PDB file of C-alpha atoms and ligand atoms in Angstrom:
ATOM      1  CA  MET A   1      -0.011  -0.022  -0.003  1.00  0.00           C
ATOM      2  CA  ALA A   2       1.421   3.401  -1.043  1.00  0.00           C
ATOM      3  CA  ILE A   3       1.959   5.936   1.785  1.00  0.00           C
ATOM      4  CA  VAL A   4       1.462   9.645   1.635  1.00  0.00           C
ATOM      5  CA  LEU A   5       2.277  12.182   4.366  1.00  0.00           C
ATOM      6  CA  VAL A   6       0.446  15.504   4.210  1.00  0.00           C
ATOM      7  CA  THR A   7       1.037  18.556   6.474  1.00  0.00           C
ATOM      8  CA  GLY A   8      -1.768  21.046   7.039  1.00  0.00           C
ATOM      9  CA  ALA A   9      -4.144  18.065   6.818  1.00  0.00           C
ATOM     10  CA  ASN A  10      -6.963  19.545   8.863  1.00  0.00           C
ATOM     11  CA  ARG A  11      -8.486  21.959   6.318  1.00  0.00           C
ATOM     12  CA  GLY A  12      -8.172  23.438   2.842  1.00  0.00           C
ATOM     13  CA  LEU A  13      -6.042  21.713   0.292  1.00  0.00           C
ATOM     14  CA  GLY A  14      -4.307  19.479   2.814  1.00  0.00           C
ATOM     15  CA  PHE A  15      -7.611  18.056   3.941  1.00  0.00           C
ATOM     16  CA  GLU A  16      -8.671  17.428   0.321  1.00  0.00           C
ATOM     17  CA  PHE A  17      -5.420  15.547  -0.234  1.00  0.00           C
ATOM     18  CA  VAL A  18      -6.225  13.369   2.730  1.00  0.00           C
ATOM     19  CA  ARG A  19      -9.827  12.800   1.533  1.00  0.00           C
ATOM     20  CA  GLN A  20      -8.822  11.846  -2.007  1.00  0.00           C
ATOM     21  CA  TYR A  21      -5.858   9.623  -1.127  1.00  0.00           C
ATOM     22  CA  ALA A  22      -7.883   7.864   1.549  1.00  0.00           C
ATOM     23  CA  ARG A  23     -10.734   7.271  -0.902  1.00  0.00           C
ATOM     24  CA  ASP A  24      -8.279   5.773  -3.351  1.00  0.00           C
ATOM     25  CA  GLY A  25      -6.887   3.307  -0.812  1.00  0.00           C
ATOM     26  CA  TRP A  26      -3.652   4.964   0.232  1.00  0.00           C
ATOM     27  CA  ARG A  27      -2.188   4.783   3.687  1.00  0.00           C
ATOM     28  CA  VAL A  28      -2.356   8.458   4.809  1.00  0.00           C
ATOM     29  CA  LEU A  29      -0.307  10.097   7.491  1.00  0.00           C
ATOM     30  CA  ALA A  30      -2.394  13.258   8.149  1.00  0.00           C
ATOM     31  CA  CYS A  31      -0.296  15.810  10.015  1.00  0.00           C
ATOM     32  CA  CYS A  32      -1.630  18.978  11.582  1.00  0.00           C
ATOM     33  CA  ARG A  33      -1.437  21.198  14.614  1.00  0.00           C
ATOM     34  CA  GLN A  34      -4.602  20.021  16.312  1.00  0.00           C
ATOM     35  CA  PRO A  35      -5.616  16.602  15.027  1.00  0.00           C
ATOM     36  CA  ALA A  36      -8.566  16.242  17.434  1.00  0.00           C
ATOM     37  CA  GLY A  37     -10.235  19.359  16.113  1.00  0.00           C
ATOM     38  CA  PRO A  38     -11.842  18.966  12.723  1.00  0.00           C
ATOM     39  CA  GLN A  39     -14.785  16.615  12.644  1.00  0.00           C
ATOM     40  CA  ALA A  40     -14.419  15.855   8.938  1.00  0.00           C
ATOM     41  CA  LEU A  41     -10.874  14.569   9.505  1.00  0.00           C
ATOM     42  CA  THR A  42     -11.974  12.524  12.554  1.00  0.00           C
ATOM     43  CA  GLU A  43     -14.673  10.886  10.494  1.00  0.00           C
ATOM     44  CA  ILE A  44     -12.242   9.901   7.695  1.00  0.00           C
ATOM     45  CA  VAL A  45      -9.948   8.377  10.312  1.00  0.00           C
ATOM     46  CA  ALA A  46     -12.829   6.489  11.884  1.00  0.00           C
ATOM     47  CA  GLN A  47     -13.937   5.015   8.572  1.00  0.00           C
ATOM     48  CA  SER A  48     -10.477   4.144   7.378  1.00  0.00           C
ATOM     49  CA  ASP A  49      -9.807   0.878   9.235  1.00  0.00           C
ATOM     50  CA  GLY A  50      -6.449   2.281  10.441  1.00  0.00           C
ATOM     51  CA  ASP A  51      -5.233   3.360   7.005  1.00  0.00           C
ATOM     52  CA  VAL A  52      -5.577   7.064   7.894  1.00  0.00           C
ATOM     53  CA  THR A  53      -3.879   8.232  11.012  1.00  0.00           C
ATOM     54  CA  THR A  54      -3.411  11.745  12.408  1.00  0.00           C
ATOM     55  CA  HIS A  55      -0.184  13.091  13.820  1.00  0.00           C
ATOM     56  CA  GLN A  56       0.358  16.311  15.680  1.00  0.00           C
ATOM     57  CA  VAL A  57       2.928  18.699  14.291  1.00  0.00           C
ATOM     58  CA  ASP A  58       3.400  22.426  14.028  1.00  0.00           C
ATOM     59  CA  VAL A  59       5.862  22.823  11.123  1.00  0.00           C
ATOM     60  CA  THR A  60       7.596  25.678  12.900  1.00  0.00           C
ATOM     61  CA  ASP A  61       8.417  23.343  15.836  1.00  0.00           C
ATOM     62  CA  PHE A  62      11.581  21.833  14.484  1.00  0.00           C
ATOM     63  CA  VAL A  63      12.213  19.627  17.577  1.00  0.00           C
ATOM     64  CA  ARG A  64       8.716  18.197  17.219  1.00  0.00           C
ATOM     65  CA  ILE A  65       9.293  17.515  13.500  1.00  0.00           C
ATOM     66  CA  GLU A  66      12.354  15.409  14.511  1.00  0.00           C
ATOM     67  CA  GLY A  67      10.217  13.603  17.095  1.00  0.00           C
ATOM     68  CA  LEU A  68       7.546  12.856  14.574  1.00  0.00           C
ATOM     69  CA  ALA A  69      10.109  11.513  12.044  1.00  0.00           C
ATOM     70  CA  HIS A  70      11.355   9.179  14.785  1.00  0.00           C
ATOM     71  CA  GLU A  71       7.850   8.017  15.614  1.00  0.00           C
ATOM     72  CA  LEU A  72       7.239   7.312  11.877  1.00  0.00           C
ATOM     73  CA  LYS A  73      10.692   5.892  11.224  1.00  0.00           C
ATOM     74  CA  ASP A  74       9.291   2.605   9.828  1.00  0.00           C
ATOM     75  CA  ALA A  75       6.949   4.238   7.344  1.00  0.00           C
ATOM     76  CA  ALA A  76       8.277   4.175   3.725  1.00  0.00           C
ATOM     77  CA  ILE A  77       6.741   7.478   2.545  1.00  0.00           C
ATOM     78  CA  ASP A  78       6.099   7.425  -1.236  1.00  0.00           C
ATOM     79  CA  VAL A  79       4.891  11.032  -1.373  1.00  0.00           C
ATOM     80  CA  LEU A  80       5.722  13.679   1.168  1.00  0.00           C
ATOM     81  CA  ILE A  81       3.449  16.722   0.660  1.00  0.00           C
ATOM     82  CA  ASN A  82       4.476  19.901   2.393  1.00  0.00           C
ATOM     83  CA  CYS A  83       1.051  21.599   2.145  1.00  0.00           C
ATOM     84  CA  ALA A  84       0.880  23.657   5.418  1.00  0.00           C
ATOM     85  CA  GLY A  85       1.291  27.306   4.567  1.00  0.00           C
ATOM     86  CA  THR A  86       0.285  30.776   5.623  1.00  0.00           C
ATOM     87  CA  ALA A  87      -0.388  34.085   3.934  1.00  0.00           C
ATOM     88  CA  GLY A  88       0.395  35.801   7.203  1.00  0.00           C
ATOM     89  CA  LYS A  89      -1.874  37.387   9.840  1.00  0.00           C
ATOM     90  CA  TYR A  90      -4.639  37.929   7.287  1.00  0.00           C
ATOM     91  CA  THR A  91      -6.259  35.951   4.507  1.00  0.00           C
ATOM     92  CA  ILE A  92      -6.737  37.501   1.050  1.00  0.00           C
ATOM     93  CA  ASP A  93     -10.336  38.361   1.892  1.00  0.00           C
ATOM     94  CA  GLU A  94      -9.190  40.030   5.117  1.00  0.00           C
ATOM     95  CA  GLY A  95      -6.692  42.251   3.304  1.00  0.00           C
ATOM     96  CA  ALA A  96      -3.431  40.213   3.266  1.00  0.00           C
ATOM     97  CA  MET A  97      -2.172  42.029   0.206  1.00  0.00           C
ATOM     98  CA  ALA A  98      -2.739  45.496   1.613  1.00  0.00           C
ATOM     99  CA  TYR A  99      -1.080  44.412   4.921  1.00  0.00           C
ATOM    100  CA  GLN A 100       2.007  43.173   3.010  1.00  0.00           C
ATOM    101  CA  ALA A 101       2.342  46.233   0.777  1.00  0.00           C
ATOM    102  CA  PHE A 102       5.593  48.280   0.334  1.00  0.00           C
ATOM    103  CA  GLY A 103       5.996  50.608   3.262  1.00  0.00           C
ATOM    104  CA  LYS A 104       4.279  48.333   5.745  1.00  0.00           C
ATOM    105  CA  PHE A 105       7.218  46.189   6.843  1.00  0.00           C
ATOM    106  CA  ASP A 106       6.331  43.963   9.814  1.00  0.00           C
ATOM    107  CA  GLY A 107       9.262  41.853  10.910  1.00  0.00           C
ATOM    108  CA  GLU A 108       7.209  39.435  12.909  1.00  0.00           C
ATOM    109  CA  GLU A 109       4.936  38.861   9.917  1.00  0.00           C
ATOM    110  CA  TRP A 110       8.017  38.103   7.790  1.00  0.00           C
ATOM    111  CA  MET A 111       9.440  35.710  10.353  1.00  0.00           C
ATOM    112  CA  GLN A 112       6.243  33.785  10.776  1.00  0.00           C
ATOM    113  CA  VAL A 113       5.568  33.500   7.009  1.00  0.00           C
ATOM    114  CA  TYR A 114       9.194  32.288   6.502  1.00  0.00           C
ATOM    115  CA  ARG A 115       9.016  29.806   9.432  1.00  0.00           C
ATOM    116  CA  VAL A 116       5.903  28.176   8.039  1.00  0.00           C
ATOM    117  CA  ASN A 117       6.430  28.413   4.278  1.00  0.00           C
ATOM    118  CA  VAL A 118      10.181  28.104   3.986  1.00  0.00           C
ATOM    119  CA  MET A 119      11.753  26.513   7.023  1.00  0.00           C
ATOM    120  CA  GLY A 120       8.826  24.096   7.639  1.00  0.00           C
ATOM    121  CA  PRO A 121       9.152  22.308   4.239  1.00  0.00           C
ATOM    122  CA  MET A 122      12.956  22.377   4.480  1.00  0.00           C
ATOM    123  CA  LYS A 123      12.948  20.760   7.931  1.00  0.00           C
ATOM    124  CA  MET A 124      10.188  18.292   7.097  1.00  0.00           C
ATOM    125  CA  SER A 125      12.096  17.180   3.977  1.00  0.00           C
ATOM    126  CA  GLU A 126      15.349  16.715   5.878  1.00  0.00           C
ATOM    127  CA  ALA A 127      13.696  14.934   8.771  1.00  0.00           C
ATOM    128  CA  PHE A 128      11.800  12.487   6.572  1.00  0.00           C
ATOM    129  CA  ILE A 129      14.412  11.869   3.866  1.00  0.00           C
ATOM    130  CA  GLU A 130      15.253   8.317   4.955  1.00  0.00           C
ATOM    131  CA  GLN A 131      11.542   7.338   4.917  1.00  0.00           C
ATOM    132  CA  VAL A 132      11.146   8.833   1.404  1.00  0.00           C
ATOM    133  CA  VAL A 133      14.259   7.071   0.139  1.00  0.00           C
ATOM    134  CA  ALA A 134      12.983   3.780   1.540  1.00  0.00           C
ATOM    135  CA  SER A 135       9.750   4.035  -0.523  1.00  0.00           C
ATOM    136  CA  ASP A 136       8.949   3.027  -4.119  1.00  0.00           C
ATOM    137  CA  GLN A 137       7.995   6.479  -5.509  1.00  0.00           C
ATOM    138  CA  LYS A 138      10.394   8.772  -3.567  1.00  0.00           C
ATOM    139  CA  LYS A 139       8.602  12.072  -4.175  1.00  0.00           C
ATOM    140  CA  ILE A 140       8.788  15.309  -2.204  1.00  0.00           C
ATOM    141  CA  ILE A 141       6.216  17.976  -3.135  1.00  0.00           C
ATOM    142  CA  THR A 142       6.008  21.465  -1.659  1.00  0.00           C
ATOM    143  CA  LEU A 143       2.966  23.603  -2.253  1.00  0.00           C
ATOM    144  CA  THR A 144       4.259  26.880  -3.642  1.00  0.00           C
ATOM    145  CA  SER A 145       2.346  29.657  -5.420  1.00  0.00           C
ATOM    146  CA  GLU A 146       2.403  31.480  -8.733  1.00  0.00           C
ATOM    147  CA  LEU A 147       3.132  34.463  -6.506  1.00  0.00           C
ATOM    148  CA  GLY A 148       6.593  32.950  -5.930  1.00  0.00           C
ATOM    149  CA  SER A 149       7.386  33.408  -9.633  1.00  0.00           C
ATOM    150  CA  ILE A 150       9.615  36.381 -10.363  1.00  0.00           C
ATOM    151  CA  GLY A 151       9.007  36.080 -14.114  1.00  0.00           C
ATOM    152  CA  PHE A 152       5.254  35.978 -13.712  1.00  0.00           C
ATOM    153  CA  ASN A 153       5.109  38.996 -11.287  1.00  0.00           C
ATOM    154  CA  SER A 154       3.280  41.794 -13.046  1.00  0.00           C
ATOM    155  CA  SER A 155       1.295  43.170 -10.091  1.00  0.00           C
ATOM    156  CA  GLY A 156       3.882  43.640  -7.274  1.00  0.00           C
ATOM    157  CA  ASN A 157       2.886  43.752  -3.582  1.00  0.00           C
ATOM    158  CA  PHE A 158       2.509  40.809  -1.165  1.00  0.00           C
ATOM    159  CA  TYR A 159       6.209  41.053  -0.163  1.00  0.00           C
ATOM    160  CA  PRO A 160       6.697  38.372   2.558  1.00  0.00           C
ATOM    161  CA  TYR A 161       4.344  35.826   0.961  1.00  0.00           C
ATOM    162  CA  ARG A 162       5.865  36.223  -2.517  1.00  0.00           C
ATOM    163  CA  ALA A 163       9.413  36.057  -1.129  1.00  0.00           C
ATOM    164  CA  SER A 164       8.609  32.964   0.952  1.00  0.00           C
ATOM    165  CA  LYS A 165       7.310  31.113  -2.079  1.00  0.00           C
ATOM    166  CA  ALA A 166      10.257  32.211  -4.231  1.00  0.00           C
ATOM    167  CA  ALA A 167      12.529  30.960  -1.458  1.00  0.00           C
ATOM    168  CA  VAL A 168      10.874  27.609  -1.222  1.00  0.00           C
ATOM    169  CA  ASN A 169      11.074  27.326  -4.999  1.00  0.00           C
ATOM    170  CA  ALA A 170      14.831  27.725  -4.736  1.00  0.00           C
ATOM    171  CA  ILE A 171      14.914  25.096  -1.979  1.00  0.00           C
ATOM    172  CA  MET A 172      12.899  22.541  -4.002  1.00  0.00           C
ATOM    173  CA  LYS A 173      15.132  23.109  -7.035  1.00  0.00           C
ATOM    174  CA  SER A 174      18.265  22.488  -4.948  1.00  0.00           C
ATOM    175  CA  MET A 175      16.693  19.300  -3.443  1.00  0.00           C
ATOM    176  CA  SER A 176      15.965  18.026  -6.957  1.00  0.00           C
ATOM    177  CA  ILE A 177      19.701  18.274  -7.674  1.00  0.00           C
ATOM    178  CA  ASP A 178      21.064  17.193  -4.307  1.00  0.00           C
ATOM    179  CA  LEU A 179      18.706  14.202  -3.882  1.00  0.00           C
ATOM    180  CA  ALA A 180      18.776  12.895  -7.467  1.00  0.00           C
ATOM    181  CA  GLU A 181      21.484  10.369  -6.655  1.00  0.00           C
ATOM    182  CA  LYS A 182      19.161   8.905  -4.021  1.00  0.00           C
ATOM    183  CA  GLY A 183      16.414   8.597  -6.652  1.00  0.00           C
ATOM    184  CA  VAL A 184      14.278  11.288  -4.978  1.00  0.00           C
ATOM    185  CA  ILE A 185      12.060  13.518  -7.186  1.00  0.00           C
ATOM    186  CA  ALA A 186      11.370  16.966  -5.729  1.00  0.00           C
ATOM    187  CA  ILE A 187       9.159  19.770  -7.089  1.00  0.00           C
ATOM    188  CA  PRO A 188       7.415  23.004  -6.101  1.00  0.00           C
ATOM    189  CA  LEU A 189       3.732  22.737  -7.135  1.00  0.00           C
ATOM    190  CA  HIS A 190       1.309  25.599  -7.581  1.00  0.00           C
ATOM    191  CA  PRO A 191      -2.259  24.620  -6.744  1.00  0.00           C
ATOM    192  CA  GLY A 192      -3.999  27.386  -8.674  1.00  0.00           C
ATOM    193  CA  TRP A 193      -5.964  30.157  -6.979  1.00  0.00           C
ATOM    194  CA  VAL A 194      -8.221  28.031  -4.870  1.00  0.00           C
ATOM    195  CA  SER A 195     -11.256  28.770  -2.743  1.00  0.00           C
ATOM    196  CA  THR A 196      -9.953  27.902   0.678  1.00  0.00           C
ATOM    197  CA  ASP A 197      -9.645  30.032   3.799  1.00  0.00           C
ATOM    198  CA  MET A 198      -6.423  31.382   2.301  1.00  0.00           C
ATOM    199  CA  GLY A 199      -7.578  31.787  -1.269  1.00  0.00           C
ATOM    200  CA  GLY A 200     -10.847  33.419  -0.395  1.00  0.00           C
ATOM    201  CA  LYS A 201     -14.268  33.587  -1.926  1.00  0.00           C
ATOM    202  CA  ASN A 202     -13.248  35.029  -5.312  1.00  0.00           C
ATOM    203  CA  ALA A 203     -10.830  32.179  -6.107  1.00  0.00           C
ATOM    204  CA  PRO A 204     -11.887  30.540  -9.394  1.00  0.00           C
ATOM    205  CA  VAL A 205     -10.644  27.030  -8.641  1.00  0.00           C
ATOM    206  CA  GLY A 206     -12.321  24.555  -6.265  1.00  0.00           C
ATOM    207  CA  VAL A 207     -10.321  22.385  -3.856  1.00  0.00           C
ATOM    208  CA  GLY A 208     -11.504  19.205  -5.531  1.00  0.00           C
ATOM    209  CA  GLU A 209     -10.401  20.352  -8.948  1.00  0.00           C
ATOM    210  CA  SER A 210      -7.050  21.612  -7.637  1.00  0.00           C
ATOM    211  CA  VAL A 211      -6.153  18.516  -5.697  1.00  0.00           C
ATOM    212  CA  THR A 212      -7.358  16.146  -8.455  1.00  0.00           C
ATOM    213  CA  GLY A 213      -5.066  18.093 -10.858  1.00  0.00           C
ATOM    214  CA  MET A 214      -2.129  18.066  -8.423  1.00  0.00           C
ATOM    215  CA  ARG A 215      -2.466  14.348  -7.814  1.00  0.00           C
ATOM    216  CA  LYS A 216      -2.349  13.735 -11.543  1.00  0.00           C
ATOM    217  CA  VAL A 217       0.821  15.788 -11.790  1.00  0.00           C
ATOM    218  CA  ILE A 218       2.296  13.953  -8.808  1.00  0.00           C
ATOM    219  CA  ASP A 219       1.369  10.559 -10.257  1.00  0.00           C
ATOM    220  CA  GLY A 220       3.069  11.415 -13.586  1.00  0.00           C
ATOM    221  CA  LEU A 221       6.305  12.649 -12.067  1.00  0.00           C
ATOM    222  CA  THR A 222       9.524  11.025 -13.293  1.00  0.00           C
ATOM    223  CA  MET A 223      13.084  11.906 -12.566  1.00  0.00           C
ATOM    224  CA  ALA A 224      13.108  13.892 -15.865  1.00  0.00           C
ATOM    225  CA  LYS A 225      10.519  16.237 -14.350  1.00  0.00           C
ATOM    226  CA  SER A 226      12.260  16.659 -11.015  1.00  0.00           C
ATOM    227  CA  GLY A 227      13.023  20.272 -10.197  1.00  0.00           C
ATOM    228  CA  ARG A 228      10.427  21.729 -12.484  1.00  0.00           C
ATOM    229  CA  TYR A 229       8.022  24.435 -11.199  1.00  0.00           C
ATOM    230  CA  LEU A 230       4.602  23.032 -12.177  1.00  0.00           C
ATOM    231  CA  THR A 231       0.990  24.018 -11.806  1.00  0.00           C
ATOM    232  CA  TYR A 232      -1.967  21.802 -10.873  1.00  0.00           C
ATOM    233  CA  GLU A 233      -2.696  21.599 -14.600  1.00  0.00           C
ATOM    234  CA  GLY A 234       0.747  20.285 -15.354  1.00  0.00           C
ATOM    235  CA  LYS A 235       1.940  23.535 -16.956  1.00  0.00           C
ATOM    236  CA  GLU A 236       5.440  24.814 -16.301  1.00  0.00           C
ATOM    237  CA  MET A 237       5.767  28.200 -14.516  1.00  0.00           C
ATOM    238  CA  PRO A 238       8.524  30.726 -15.231  1.00  0.00           C
ATOM    239  CA  TRP A 239      10.854  31.015 -12.208  1.00  0.00           C
TER     240      TRP A 239
HETATM  241  N1  NAP B 301      -5.536  28.692  -1.723  1.00  0.00           N
HETATM  242  C1  NAP B 301      -4.827  29.218  -2.705  1.00  0.00           C
HETATM  243  O1  NAP B 301      -5.306  29.976  -3.575  1.00  0.00           O
HETATM  244  C2  NAP B 301      -3.360  28.957  -2.775  1.00  0.00           C
HETATM  245  C3  NAP B 301      -2.623  29.478  -3.846  1.00  0.00           C
HETATM  246  C4  NAP B 301      -1.290  29.206  -3.988  1.00  0.00           C
HETATM  247  C5  NAP B 301      -0.656  28.472  -3.031  1.00  0.00           C
HETATM  248  N2  NAP B 301      -1.355  27.991  -1.973  1.00  0.00           N
HETATM  249  C6  NAP B 301      -0.619  27.182  -0.965  1.00  0.00           C
HETATM  250  O2  NAP B 301      -1.306  25.943  -0.735  1.00  0.00           O
HETATM  251  C7  NAP B 301      -1.017  25.500   0.604  1.00  0.00           C
HETATM  252  C8  NAP B 301      -2.340  25.163   1.260  1.00  0.00           C
HETATM  253  O3  NAP B 301      -3.092  26.375   1.316  1.00  0.00           O
HETATM  254  P1  NAP B 301      -4.691  26.409   1.618  1.00  0.00           P
HETATM  255  O4  NAP B 301      -5.282  27.247   0.593  1.00  0.00           O
HETATM  256  O5  NAP B 301      -5.180  25.017   1.856  1.00  0.00           O
HETATM  257  O6  NAP B 301      -4.704  27.265   2.958  1.00  0.00           O
HETATM  258  P2  NAP B 301      -5.615  27.247   4.235  1.00  0.00           P
HETATM  259  O7  NAP B 301      -6.969  26.749   3.894  1.00  0.00           O
HETATM  260  O8  NAP B 301      -5.442  28.547   4.885  1.00  0.00           O
HETATM  261  O9  NAP B 301      -4.929  26.123   5.182  1.00  0.00           O
HETATM  262  C9  NAP B 301      -3.632  26.292   5.621  1.00  0.00           C
HETATM  263  C10 NAP B 301      -3.172  25.044   6.320  1.00  0.00           C
HETATM  264  O10 NAP B 301      -1.842  25.210   6.768  1.00  0.00           O
HETATM  265  C11 NAP B 301      -1.784  24.890   8.180  1.00  0.00           C
HETATM  266  N3  NAP B 301      -0.798  25.594   8.928  1.00  0.00           N
HETATM  267  C12 NAP B 301      -0.532  26.923   8.977  1.00  0.00           C
HETATM  268  N4  NAP B 301       0.473  27.218   9.816  1.00  0.00           N
HETATM  269  C13 NAP B 301       0.882  25.971  10.246  1.00  0.00           C
HETATM  270  C14 NAP B 301       1.900  25.536  11.113  1.00  0.00           C
HETATM  271  N5  NAP B 301       2.718  26.425  11.752  1.00  0.00           N
HETATM  272  N6  NAP B 301       2.114  24.225  11.320  1.00  0.00           N
HETATM  273  C15 NAP B 301       1.299  23.330  10.738  1.00  0.00           C
HETATM  274  N7  NAP B 301       0.295  23.641   9.932  1.00  0.00           N
HETATM  275  C16 NAP B 301       0.092  24.956   9.684  1.00  0.00           C
HETATM  276  C17 NAP B 301      -3.218  25.250   8.673  1.00  0.00           C
HETATM  277  O11 NAP B 301      -3.403  24.678   9.930  1.00  0.00           O
HETATM  278  P3  NAP B 301      -4.228  25.373  11.134  1.00  0.00           P
HETATM  279  O12 NAP B 301      -5.699  25.096  10.894  1.00  0.00           O
HETATM  280  O13 NAP B 301      -3.708  24.740  12.396  1.00  0.00           O
HETATM  281  O14 NAP B 301      -3.911  26.866  11.045  1.00  0.00           O
HETATM  282  C18 NAP B 301      -4.041  24.725   7.562  1.00  0.00           C
HETATM  283  O15 NAP B 301      -4.161  23.327   7.667  1.00  0.00           O
HETATM  284  C19 NAP B 301      -0.235  26.600   1.262  1.00  0.00           C
HETATM  285  O16 NAP B 301       1.140  26.330   1.259  1.00  0.00           O
HETATM  286  C20 NAP B 301      -0.533  27.822   0.406  1.00  0.00           C
HETATM  287  O17 NAP B 301       0.519  28.781   0.473  1.00  0.00           O
HETATM  288  C21 NAP B 301      -2.662  28.186  -1.802  1.00  0.00           C
END
């Protein structure tokens, strides 16, 4: 049975990854800050006959990430999905872009966005590398954004969030090079602008469509595609 680990599994895109992989018979390691909270996740676990399990982790707690990797040391993780992410103190609907405009520097905001979006995926990938290498598929996926693309940036603004996603793009590219000799495939993956708490009510893409698309991209990954910056539709983004 193939194994997937998902961070940010309690809501949004992370929860939809859990739902779809569970439905399709995968063993799912659903990681989030408060596993006991969301009823929908609890119901999936209860109906899964042990194939879906929840695991507490805050991706900014690097000691806890190491502890979790130790607890899950015997799991051969085919697909590690770094999905947990933050746009900062505010969602798009609450004014995240205005809050992150030029002239409004907030160091704490930058630190938190970087801790979650950049250091979290880096630490998770390092901590779980042996489990990924032990698997058949050996894939590490980090949810990035088109806002991390420098070439695609025609509207400015959103400084810490954009910078965090550009940084994690660089990280995933380096991983694709450094881990190739271990047979590991690593990509940054843009989910589209999706109607989650983060994406807001004007987002044109639904969570089901986005995750179905991302899973198709993940399924089709080969070493030749490692290090590419892809969208949920399988298109290549400019860096
Ligand atoms: N939605 C979009 O349009 C869009 C577009 C481009 C990229 N993305 C990326 O896609 C990913 C998922 O976004 P989403 O739309 O599903 O967002 P969301 O609905 O706001 O969900 C964010 C998830 O990240 C978790 N999270 C935040 N901080 C965390 C931490 N310190 N430790 C562990 N988990 C943490 C949240 O958990 P809590 O409930 O505990 O806060 C939640 O599960 C993110 O990386 C985001 O940047 C989204």
